[in-house]
Amino acid sequence: MKMELLETLARCRVVDSSEMTIPSEVIEELREEKLVLQKEFGEEPSRKTLYMLTDKGEVYIKQNMPEIREIYRGFIVEQDLALCDFYLRRSVDERKSWITKDDLIKKYRLPGTVDGAFMNREGKLVGVKVLNQTASYAAVEKVEGFLKAAQIEFVHYIMFSN
């Protein structure tokens, strides 16, 4: 369970405690090792308990989890929560094949415009993009341009609101 949480955090930045059933002993161990922070987010009654990686947690992942090349860097909690929700609904194989936007930037040498990608059951790379509900058409065109240049045939668009 410890490694599963760290893997999810590396690929999505945050995890809502209600999305993953993690024993309190595991959380406590990760907090004592200073690998994970536990934060409260939002106002009552919709307050959420979130888990996030610390700098020490990132170092731990880089040293102990070589299958994770780049750690996801998000800046908007709501966006990252939407990405995490989508990620956790993927099959085990799809999650294992997940690559972050920084992996894609390095692979294709293009400005990153999708938040992640994974291999589907047919072995095709599928993009994932989380957009604010107020995103402009230009933002979608930018994503579509990246997909065309990277020869990614399909993308899941996920909408979120602040």
GROMACS .gro file of N, CA and C in nm:
model
  486
    1MET      N    1   0.081  -0.119   0.000
    1MET     CA    2   0.000   0.000   0.000
    1MET      C    3   0.086   0.126   0.000
    2LYS      N    4   0.199   0.120   0.070
    2LYS     CA    5   0.291   0.233   0.077
    2LYS      C    6   0.339   0.272  -0.063
    3MET      N    7   0.386   0.172  -0.138
    3MET     CA    8   0.439   0.200  -0.271
    3MET      C    9   0.330   0.245  -0.367
    4GLU      N   10   0.211   0.191  -0.351
    4GLU     CA   11   0.099   0.232  -0.436
    4GLU      C   12   0.065   0.380  -0.415
    5LEU      N   13   0.064   0.424  -0.291
    5LEU     CA   14   0.037   0.565  -0.263
    5LEU      C   15   0.149   0.652  -0.319
    6LEU      N   16   0.273   0.614  -0.298
    6LEU     CA   17   0.385   0.693  -0.350
    6LEU      C   18   0.382   0.700  -0.502
    7GLU      N   19   0.348   0.590  -0.566
    7GLU     CA   20   0.337   0.588  -0.712
    7GLU      C   21   0.227   0.682  -0.760
    8THR      N   22   0.114   0.680  -0.694
    8THR     CA   23   0.003   0.768  -0.731
    8THR      C   24   0.042   0.914  -0.711
    9LEU      N   25   0.107   0.945  -0.601
    9LEU     CA   26   0.151   1.082  -0.576
    9LEU      C   27   0.253   1.127  -0.680
   10ALA      N   28   0.340   1.039  -0.723
   10ALA     CA   29   0.440   1.074  -0.824
   10ALA      C   30   0.374   1.106  -0.958
   11ARG      N   31   0.261   1.047  -0.984
   11ARG     CA   32   0.196   1.063  -1.114
   11ARG      C   33   0.083   1.166  -1.114
   12CYS      N   34   0.037   1.207  -0.994
   12CYS     CA   35  -0.077   1.299  -0.988
   12CYS      C   36  -0.056   1.417  -0.892
   13ARG      N   37   0.045   1.416  -0.811
   13ARG     CA   38   0.082   1.518  -0.713
   13ARG      C   39   0.002   1.512  -0.584
   14VAL      N   40  -0.128   1.490  -0.591
   14VAL     CA   41  -0.210   1.483  -0.470
   14VAL      C   42  -0.303   1.363  -0.476
   15VAL      N   43  -0.343   1.316  -0.357
   15VAL     CA   44  -0.443   1.210  -0.346
   15VAL      C   45  -0.542   1.251  -0.239
   16ASP      N   46  -0.670   1.245  -0.271
   16ASP     CA   47  -0.776   1.267  -0.174
   16ASP      C   48  -0.787   1.139  -0.091
   17SER      N   49  -0.785   1.153   0.040
   17SER     CA   50  -0.790   1.035   0.128
   17SER      C   51  -0.912   0.948   0.102
   18SER      N   52  -1.020   1.007   0.052
   18SER     CA   53  -1.140   0.929   0.025
   18SER      C   54  -1.128   0.847  -0.104
   19GLU      N   55  -1.029   0.876  -0.188
   19GLU     CA   56  -1.010   0.804  -0.314
   19GLU      C   57  -0.933   0.674  -0.297
   20MET      N   58  -0.848   0.668  -0.195
   20MET     CA   59  -0.767   0.548  -0.171
   20MET      C   60  -0.785   0.507  -0.026
   21THR      N   61  -0.816   0.382  -0.004
   21THR     CA   62  -0.828   0.333   0.133
   21THR      C   63  -0.690   0.288   0.178
   22ILE      N   64  -0.627   0.372   0.258
   22ILE     CA   65  -0.491   0.346   0.304
   22ILE      C   66  -0.493   0.332   0.454
   23PRO      N   67  -0.442   0.223   0.507
   23PRO     CA   68  -0.441   0.205   0.652
   23PRO      C   69  -0.369   0.321   0.721
   24SER      N   70  -0.423   0.362   0.835
   24SER     CA   71  -0.365   0.476   0.908
   24SER      C   72  -0.219   0.450   0.946
   25GLU      N   73  -0.183   0.322   0.969
   25GLU     CA   74  -0.043   0.291   1.004
   25GLU      C   75   0.050   0.325   0.888
   26VAL      N   76   0.004   0.304   0.766
   26VAL     CA   77   0.086   0.334   0.648
   26VAL      C   78   0.106   0.485   0.636
   27ILE      N   79  -0.003   0.559   0.653
   27ILE     CA   80   0.007   0.706   0.648
   27ILE      C   81   0.100   0.756   0.757
   28GLU      N   82   0.083   0.705   0.876
   28GLU     CA   83   0.167   0.747   0.989
   28GLU      C   84   0.314   0.718   0.961
   29GLU      N   85   0.342   0.599   0.907
   29GLU     CA   86   0.481   0.563   0.873
   29GLU      C   87   0.539   0.660   0.771
   30LEU      N   88   0.462   0.690   0.665
   30LEU     CA   89   0.509   0.783   0.562
   30LEU      C   90   0.528   0.924   0.616
   31ARG      N   91   0.441   0.965   0.707
   31ARG     CA   92   0.456   1.097   0.768
   31ARG      C   93   0.577   1.101   0.861
   32GLU      N   94   0.598   0.996   0.939
   32GLU     CA   95   0.714   0.991   1.029
   32GLU      C   96   0.844   0.991   0.951
   33GLU      N   97   0.845   0.924   0.835
   33GLU     CA   98   0.963   0.922   0.748
   33GLU      C   99   0.977   1.052   0.669
   34LYS      N  100   0.878   1.142   0.684
   34LYS     CA  101   0.874   1.271   0.614
   34LYS      C  102   0.872   1.255   0.461
   35LEU      N  103   0.806   1.150   0.414
   35LEU     CA  104   0.791   1.127   0.271
   35LEU      C  105   0.661   1.188   0.218
   36VAL      N  106   0.562   1.199   0.306
   36VAL     CA  107   0.428   1.246   0.267
   36VAL      C  108   0.377   1.347   0.369
   37LEU      N  109   0.309   1.450   0.316
   37LEU     CA  110   0.238   1.546   0.401
   37LEU      C  111   0.090   1.513   0.398
   38GLN      N  112   0.023   1.543   0.506
   38GLN     CA  113  -0.123   1.532   0.511
   38GLN      C  114  -0.175   1.673   0.532
   39LYS      N  115  -0.262   1.721   0.440
   39LYS     CA  116  -0.313   1.858   0.448
   39LYS      C  117  -0.465   1.858   0.437
   40GLU      N  118  -0.523   1.956   0.501
   40GLU     CA  119  -0.667   1.977   0.487
   40GLU      C  120  -0.687   2.081   0.377
   41PHE      N  121  -0.785   2.058   0.291
   41PHE     CA  122  -0.809   2.146   0.177
   41PHE      C  123  -0.957   2.180   0.169
   42GLY      N  124  -0.987   2.308   0.149
   42GLY     CA  125  -1.125   2.351   0.133
   42GLY      C  126  -1.190   2.390   0.263
   43GLU      N  127  -1.313   2.433   0.251
   43GLU     CA  128  -1.392   2.479   0.365
   43GLU      C  129  -1.496   2.374   0.401
   44GLU      N  130  -1.538   2.376   0.527
   44GLU     CA  131  -1.646   2.287   0.570
   44GLU      C  132  -1.771   2.323   0.491
   45PRO      N  133  -1.856   2.237   0.452
   45PRO     CA  134  -1.860   2.094   0.481
   45PRO      C  135  -1.788   2.009   0.377
   46SER      N  136  -1.725   2.073   0.278
   46SER     CA  137  -1.662   1.994   0.171
   46SER      C  138  -1.510   1.981   0.189
   47ARG      N  139  -1.462   1.999   0.311
   47ARG     CA  140  -1.319   1.988   0.340
   47ARG      C  141  -1.270   1.847   0.307
   48LYS      N  142  -1.148   1.841   0.251
   48LYS     CA  143  -1.089   1.713   0.213
   48LYS      C  144  -0.954   1.697   0.281
   49THR      N  145  -0.919   1.574   0.310
   49THR     CA  146  -0.785   1.542   0.359
   49THR      C  147  -0.705   1.493   0.239
   50LEU      N  148  -0.594   1.563   0.212
   50LEU     CA  149  -0.511   1.531   0.097
   50LEU      C  150  -0.374   1.482   0.142
   51TYR      N  151  -0.316   1.396   0.060
   51TYR     CA  152  -0.178   1.352   0.079
   51TYR      C  153  -0.095   1.409  -0.035
   52MET      N  154   0.025   1.457   0.000
   52MET     CA  155   0.116   1.515  -0.099
   52MET      C  156   0.258   1.467  -0.069
   53LEU      N  157   0.340   1.461  -0.173
   53LEU     CA  158   0.480   1.425  -0.156
   53LEU      C  159   0.559   1.540  -0.095
   54THR      N  160   0.658   1.508  -0.016
   54THR     CA  161   0.755   1.607   0.030
   54THR      C  162   0.877   1.598  -0.063
   55ASP      N  163   0.971   1.691  -0.047
   55ASP     CA  164   1.095   1.683  -0.124
   55ASP      C  165   1.167   1.552  -0.095
   56LYS      N  166   1.166   1.512   0.032
   56LYS     CA  167   1.228   1.386   0.070
   56LYS      C  168   1.156   1.268   0.004
   57GLY      N  169   1.024   1.278  -0.009
   57GLY     CA  170   0.946   1.174  -0.077
   57GLY      C  171   0.985   1.163  -0.224
   58GLU      N  172   1.008   1.277  -0.288
   58GLU     CA  173   1.051   1.276  -0.428
   58GLU      C  174   1.186   1.207  -0.443
   59VAL      N  175   1.279   1.239  -0.353
   59VAL     CA  176   1.412   1.176  -0.356
   59VAL      C  177   1.398   1.025  -0.337
   60TYR      N  178   1.313   0.985  -0.242
   60TYR     CA  179   1.290   0.843  -0.216
   60TYR      C  180   1.240   0.773  -0.343
   61ILE      N  181   1.146   0.835  -0.412
   61ILE     CA  182   1.090   0.775  -0.534
   61ILE      C  183   1.199   0.761  -0.640
   62LYS      N  184   1.277   0.866  -0.659
   62LYS     CA  185   1.382   0.861  -0.761
   62LYS      C  186   1.486   0.754  -0.731
   63GLN      N  187   1.512   0.729  -0.603
   63GLN     CA  188   1.612   0.630  -0.564
   63GLN      C  189   1.557   0.487  -0.560
   64ASN      N  190   1.428   0.472  -0.534
   64ASN     CA  191   1.373   0.338  -0.509
   64ASN      C  192   1.267   0.291  -0.608
   65MET      N  193   1.225   0.378  -0.697
   65MET     CA  194   1.119   0.342  -0.792
   65MET      C  195   1.162   0.381  -0.934
   66PRO      N  196   1.256   0.308  -0.992
   66PRO     CA  197   1.311   0.347  -1.123
   66PRO      C  198   1.209   0.347  -1.237
   67GLU      N  199   1.097   0.280  -1.218
   67GLU     CA  200   0.994   0.280  -1.323
   67GLU      C  201   0.929   0.417  -1.338
   68ILE      N  202   0.944   0.503  -1.239
   68ILE     CA  203   0.890   0.639  -1.247
   68ILE      C  204   1.004   0.731  -1.286
   69ARG      N  205   0.996   0.782  -1.408
   69ARG     CA  206   1.103   0.867  -1.457
   69ARG      C  207   1.086   1.011  -1.412
   70GLU      N  208   0.972   1.070  -1.441
   70GLU     CA  209   0.948   1.210  -1.405
   70GLU      C  210   0.829   1.219  -1.311
   71ILE      N  211   0.840   1.304  -1.212
   71ILE     CA  212   0.732   1.326  -1.116
   71ILE      C  213   0.642   1.437  -1.170
   72TYR      N  214   0.512   1.416  -1.161
   72TYR     CA  215   0.415   1.513  -1.210
   72TYR      C  216   0.424   1.643  -1.131
   73ARG      N  217   0.427   1.754  -1.202
   73ARG     CA  218   0.432   1.887  -1.140
   73ARG      C  219   0.303   1.961  -1.174
   74GLY      N  220   0.214   1.966  -1.080
   74GLY     CA  221   0.090   2.040  -1.098
   74GLY      C  222   0.089   2.160  -1.007
   75PHE      N  223   0.004   2.256  -1.038
   75PHE     CA  224   0.000   2.378  -0.958
   75PHE      C  225  -0.139   2.413  -0.909
   76ILE      N  226  -0.240   2.345  -0.961
   76ILE     CA  227  -0.378   2.374  -0.923
   76ILE      C  228  -0.435   2.247  -0.859
   77VAL      N  229  -0.465   2.256  -0.731
   77VAL     CA  230  -0.508   2.137  -0.656
   77VAL      C  231  -0.630   2.072  -0.719
   78GLU      N  232  -0.731   2.151  -0.756
   78GLU     CA  233  -0.853   2.094  -0.814
   78GLU      C  234  -0.822   2.017  -0.943
   79GLN      N  235  -0.732   2.071  -1.023
   79GLN     CA  236  -0.692   2.004  -1.147
   79GLN      C  237  -0.622   1.873  -1.116
   80ASP      N  238  -0.532   1.876  -1.020
   80ASP     CA  239  -0.457   1.756  -0.984
   80ASP      C  240  -0.547   1.649  -0.923
   81LEU      N  241  -0.649   1.692  -0.847
   81LEU     CA  242  -0.745   1.596  -0.792
   81LEU      C  243  -0.826   1.530  -0.903
   82ALA      N  244  -0.863   1.607  -1.005
   82ALA     CA  245  -0.937   1.550  -1.119
   82ALA      C  246  -0.849   1.449  -1.193
   83LEU      N  247  -0.721   1.482  -1.210
   83LEU     CA  248  -0.628   1.389  -1.274
   83LEU      C  249  -0.614   1.261  -1.192
   84CYS      N  250  -0.601   1.276  -1.061
   84CYS     CA  251  -0.586   1.160  -0.972
   84CYS      C  252  -0.710   1.071  -0.977
   85ASP      N  253  -0.827   1.132  -0.976
   85ASP     CA  254  -0.952   1.055  -0.984
   85ASP      C  255  -0.953   0.971  -1.112
   86PHE      N  256  -0.914   1.031  -1.223
   86PHE     CA  257  -0.909   0.958  -1.350
   86PHE      C  258  -0.804   0.847  -1.343
   87TYR      N  259  -0.686   0.879  -1.292
   87TYR     CA  260  -0.575   0.783  -1.282
   87TYR      C  261  -0.617   0.660  -1.201
   88LEU      N  262  -0.681   0.682  -1.088
   88LEU     CA  263  -0.719   0.571  -1.001
   88LEU      C  264  -0.827   0.481  -1.061
   89ARG      N  265  -0.896   0.530  -1.163
   89ARG     CA  266  -0.999   0.450  -1.230
   89ARG      C  267  -0.943   0.368  -1.348
   90ARG      N  268  -0.815   0.379  -1.372
   90ARG     CA  269  -0.750   0.300  -1.478
   90ARG      C  270  -0.720   0.160  -1.424
   91SER      N  271  -0.701   0.068  -1.516
   91SER     CA  272  -0.662  -0.068  -1.477
   91SER      C  273  -0.519  -0.065  -1.423
   92VAL      N  274  -0.479  -0.172  -1.358
   92VAL     CA  275  -0.342  -0.181  -1.304
   92VAL      C  276  -0.240  -0.163  -1.417
   93ASP      N  277  -0.262  -0.229  -1.531
   93ASP     CA  278  -0.168  -0.219  -1.643
   93ASP      C  279  -0.162  -0.076  -1.698
   94GLU      N  280  -0.277  -0.010  -1.707
   94GLU     CA  281  -0.278   0.128  -1.756
   94GLU      C  282  -0.203   0.220  -1.659
   95ARG      N  283  -0.222   0.200  -1.529
   95ARG     CA  284  -0.150   0.283  -1.431
   95ARG      C  285   0.000   0.256  -1.438
   96LYS      N  286   0.039   0.131  -1.457
   96LYS     CA  287   0.182   0.097  -1.465
   96LYS      C  288   0.247   0.162  -1.587
   97SER      N  289   0.171   0.183  -1.694
   97SER     CA  290   0.226   0.241  -1.816
   97SER      C  291   0.218   0.395  -1.817
   98TRP      N  292   0.163   0.454  -1.714
   98TRP     CA  293   0.139   0.598  -1.707
   98TRP      C  294   0.269   0.676  -1.720
   99ILE      N  295   0.266   0.781  -1.801
   99ILE     CA  296   0.378   0.874  -1.809
   99ILE      C  297   0.326   1.015  -1.786
  100THR      N  298   0.408   1.098  -1.725
  100THR     CA  299   0.367   1.234  -1.691
  100THR      C  300   0.393   1.330  -1.806
  101LYS      N  301   0.344   1.453  -1.791
  101LYS     CA  302   0.366   1.552  -1.896
  101LYS      C  303   0.515   1.578  -1.917
  102ASP      N  304   0.596   1.574  -1.811
  102ASP     CA  305   0.740   1.594  -1.827
  102ASP      C  306   0.805   1.479  -1.903
  103ASP      N  307   0.757   1.356  -1.882
  103ASP     CA  308   0.804   1.243  -1.963
  103ASP      C  309   0.776   1.269  -2.111
  104LEU      N  310   0.656   1.320  -2.139
  104LEU     CA  311   0.616   1.346  -2.278
  104LEU      C  312   0.699   1.458  -2.339
  105ILE      N  313   0.727   1.563  -2.261
  105ILE     CA  314   0.809   1.674  -2.311
  105ILE      C  315   0.947   1.621  -2.351
  106LYS      N  316   1.006   1.538  -2.266
  106LYS     CA  317   1.138   1.483  -2.297
  106LYS      C  318   1.133   1.388  -2.417
  107LYS      N  319   1.030   1.307  -2.423
  107LYS     CA  320   1.020   1.208  -2.531
  107LYS      C  321   1.001   1.273  -2.667
  108TYR      N  322   0.911   1.371  -2.675
  108TYR     CA  323   0.876   1.430  -2.804
  108TYR      C  324   0.945   1.564  -2.830
  109ARG      N  325   1.012   1.618  -2.732
  109ARG     CA  326   1.079   1.748  -2.744
  109ARG      C  327   0.982   1.855  -2.794
  110LEU      N  328   0.863   1.852  -2.737
  110LEU     CA  329   0.758   1.948  -2.768
  110LEU      C  330   0.709   2.008  -2.638
  111PRO      N  331   0.658   2.132  -2.643
  111PRO     CA  332   0.600   2.188  -2.520
  111PRO      C  333   0.487   2.098  -2.471
  112GLY      N  334   0.486   2.067  -2.345
  112GLY     CA  335   0.385   1.975  -2.291
  112GLY      C  336   0.249   2.039  -2.281
  113THR      N  337   0.151   1.975  -2.337
  113THR     CA  338   0.016   2.029  -2.326
  113THR      C  339  -0.085   1.926  -2.278
  114VAL      N  340  -0.042   1.804  -2.252
  114VAL     CA  341  -0.130   1.708  -2.188
  114VAL      C  342  -0.071   1.678  -2.050
  115ASP      N  343  -0.155   1.632  -1.959
  115ASP     CA  344  -0.110   1.611  -1.821
  115ASP      C  345  -0.052   1.472  -1.799
  116GLY      N  346  -0.078   1.382  -1.889
  116GLY     CA  347  -0.026   1.246  -1.877
  116GLY      C  348  -0.072   1.163  -1.995
  117ALA      N  349  -0.026   1.040  -1.996
  117ALA     CA  350  -0.066   0.946  -2.101
  117ALA      C  351  -0.044   0.804  -2.050
  118PHE      N  352  -0.112   0.711  -2.113
  118PHE     CA  353  -0.098   0.570  -2.074
  118PHE      C  354  -0.124   0.483  -2.196
  119MET      N  355  -0.081   0.359  -2.187
  119MET     CA  356  -0.106   0.262  -2.293
  119MET      C  357  -0.239   0.193  -2.265
  120ASN      N  358  -0.329   0.195  -2.364
  120ASN     CA  359  -0.457   0.128  -2.345
  120ASN      C  360  -0.444  -0.021  -2.374
  121ARG      N  361  -0.554  -0.093  -2.366
  121ARG     CA  362  -0.551  -0.239  -2.384
  121ARG      C  363  -0.505  -0.281  -2.523
  122GLU      N  364  -0.522  -0.192  -2.620
  122GLU     CA  365  -0.478  -0.221  -2.757
  122GLU      C  366  -0.332  -0.183  -2.779
  123GLY      N  367  -0.265  -0.133  -2.676
  123GLY     CA  368  -0.125  -0.095  -2.688
  123GLY      C  369  -0.102   0.041  -2.750
  124LYS      N  370  -0.206   0.124  -2.754
  124LYS     CA  371  -0.194   0.259  -2.810
  124LYS      C  372  -0.180   0.361  -2.698
  125LEU      N  373  -0.097   0.462  -2.724
  125LEU     CA  374  -0.078   0.569  -2.627
  125LEU      C  375  -0.200   0.661  -2.628
  126VAL      N  376  -0.256   0.685  -2.511
  126VAL     CA  377  -0.376   0.767  -2.495
  126VAL      C  378  -0.340   0.886  -2.406
  127GLY      N  379  -0.371   1.007  -2.452
  127GLY     CA  380  -0.342   1.126  -2.374
  127GLY      C  381  -0.452   1.156  -2.272
  128VAL      N  382  -0.415   1.235  -2.171
  128VAL     CA  383  -0.510   1.280  -2.069
  128VAL      C  384  -0.485   1.429  -2.047
  129LYS      N  385  -0.590   1.509  -2.058
  129LYS     CA  386  -0.578   1.653  -2.036
  129LYS      C  387  -0.690   1.699  -1.944
  130VAL      N  388  -0.652   1.770  -1.839
  130VAL     CA  389  -0.750   1.827  -1.746
  130VAL      C  390  -0.760   1.976  -1.776
  131LEU      N  391  -0.882   2.022  -1.805
  131LEU     CA  392  -0.906   2.162  -1.838
  131LEU      C  393  -1.008   2.223  -1.743
  132ASN      N  394  -0.989   2.350  -1.715
  132ASN     CA  395  -1.089   2.425  -1.640
  132ASN      C  396  -1.213   2.439  -1.729
  133GLN      N  397  -1.329   2.441  -1.669
  133GLN     CA  398  -1.453   2.453  -1.747
  133GLN      C  399  -1.457   2.582  -1.828
  134THR      N  400  -1.377   2.681  -1.790
  134THR     CA  401  -1.375   2.808  -1.863
  134THR      C  402  -1.262   2.812  -1.966
  135ALA      N  403  -1.198   2.700  -1.994
  135ALA     CA  404  -1.087   2.697  -2.090
  135ALA      C  405  -1.133   2.744  -2.227
  136SER      N  406  -1.046   2.816  -2.293
  136SER     CA  407  -1.078   2.870  -2.425
  136SER      C  408  -1.062   2.764  -2.534
  137TYR      N  409  -1.117   2.794  -2.648
  137TYR     CA  410  -1.101   2.705  -2.763
  137TYR      C  411  -0.954   2.697  -2.802
  138ALA      N  412  -0.882   2.807  -2.784
  138ALA     CA  413  -0.738   2.810  -2.815
  138ALA      C  414  -0.662   2.708  -2.731
  139ALA      N  415  -0.704   2.689  -2.606
  139ALA     CA  416  -0.638   2.590  -2.519
  139ALA      C  417  -0.658   2.449  -2.574
  140VAL      N  418  -0.777   2.422  -2.624
  140VAL     CA  419  -0.806   2.290  -2.683
  140VAL      C  420  -0.727   2.273  -2.813
  141GLU      N  421  -0.719   2.379  -2.894
  141GLU     CA  422  -0.642   2.372  -3.018
  141GLU      C  423  -0.495   2.341  -2.990
  142LYS      N  424  -0.442   2.399  -2.883
  142LYS     CA  425  -0.302   2.375  -2.844
  142LYS      C  426  -0.281   2.227  -2.810
  143VAL      N  427  -0.375   2.171  -2.736
  143VAL     CA  428  -0.368   2.028  -2.702
  143VAL      C  429  -0.374   1.944  -2.829
  144GLU      N  430  -0.467   1.976  -2.916
  144GLU     CA  431  -0.483   1.900  -3.040
  144GLU      C  432  -0.357   1.908  -3.126
  145GLY      N  433  -0.291   2.024  -3.127
  145GLY     CA  434  -0.166   2.038  -3.201
  145GLY      C  435  -0.057   1.947  -3.145
  146PHE      N  436  -0.048   1.940  -3.013
  146PHE     CA  437   0.049   1.850  -2.950
  146PHE      C  438   0.020   1.705  -2.985
  147LEU      N  439  -0.107   1.667  -2.976
  147LEU     CA  440  -0.146   1.529  -3.005
  147LEU      C  441  -0.110   1.490  -3.148
  148LYS      N  442  -0.134   1.582  -3.241
  148LYS     CA  443  -0.102   1.555  -3.381
  148LYS      C  444   0.049   1.540  -3.399
  149ALA      N  445   0.127   1.632  -3.341
  149ALA     CA  446   0.273   1.627  -3.354
  149ALA      C  447   0.331   1.501  -3.289
  150ALA      N  448   0.271   1.458  -3.178
  150ALA     CA  449   0.320   1.340  -3.106
  150ALA      C  450   0.256   1.211  -3.158
  151GLN      N  451   0.166   1.224  -3.254
  151GLN     CA  452   0.094   1.111  -3.313
  151GLN      C  453   0.018   1.030  -3.208
  152ILE      N  454  -0.045   1.102  -3.117
  152ILE     CA  455  -0.134   1.041  -3.018
  152ILE      C  456  -0.275   1.056  -3.073
  153GLU      N  457  -0.341   0.944  -3.096
  153GLU     CA  458  -0.469   0.945  -3.167
  153GLU      C  459  -0.589   0.980  -3.081
  154PHE      N  460  -0.579   0.962  -2.950
  154PHE     CA  461  -0.696   0.982  -2.865
  154PHE      C  462  -0.655   1.051  -2.736
  155VAL      N  463  -0.745   1.136  -2.686
  155VAL     CA  464  -0.721   1.203  -2.558
  155VAL      C  465  -0.850   1.202  -2.477
  156HIS      N  466  -0.834   1.185  -2.347
  156HIS     CA  467  -0.946   1.201  -2.254
  156HIS      C  468  -0.939   1.344  -2.202
  157TYR      N  469  -1.044   1.422  -2.228
  157TYR     CA  470  -1.053   1.557  -2.171
  157TYR      C  471  -1.133   1.546  -2.041
  158ILE      N  472  -1.078   1.599  -1.935
  158ILE     CA  473  -1.143   1.598  -1.805
  158ILE      C  474  -1.165   1.744  -1.765
  159MET      N  475  -1.287   1.779  -1.730
  159MET     CA  476  -1.319   1.916  -1.693
  159MET      C  477  -1.326   1.928  -1.541
  160PHE      N  478  -1.278   2.043  -1.490
  160PHE     CA  479  -1.288   2.071  -1.347
  160PHE      C  480  -1.327   2.216  -1.330
  161SER      N  481  -1.374   2.249  -1.211
  161SER     CA  482  -1.405   2.389  -1.180
  161SER      C  483  -1.343   2.423  -1.045
  162ASN      N  484  -1.307   2.549  -1.030
  162ASN     CA  485  -1.248   2.595  -0.903
  162ASN      C  486  -1.357   2.622  -0.802
   0.00000   0.00000   0.00000
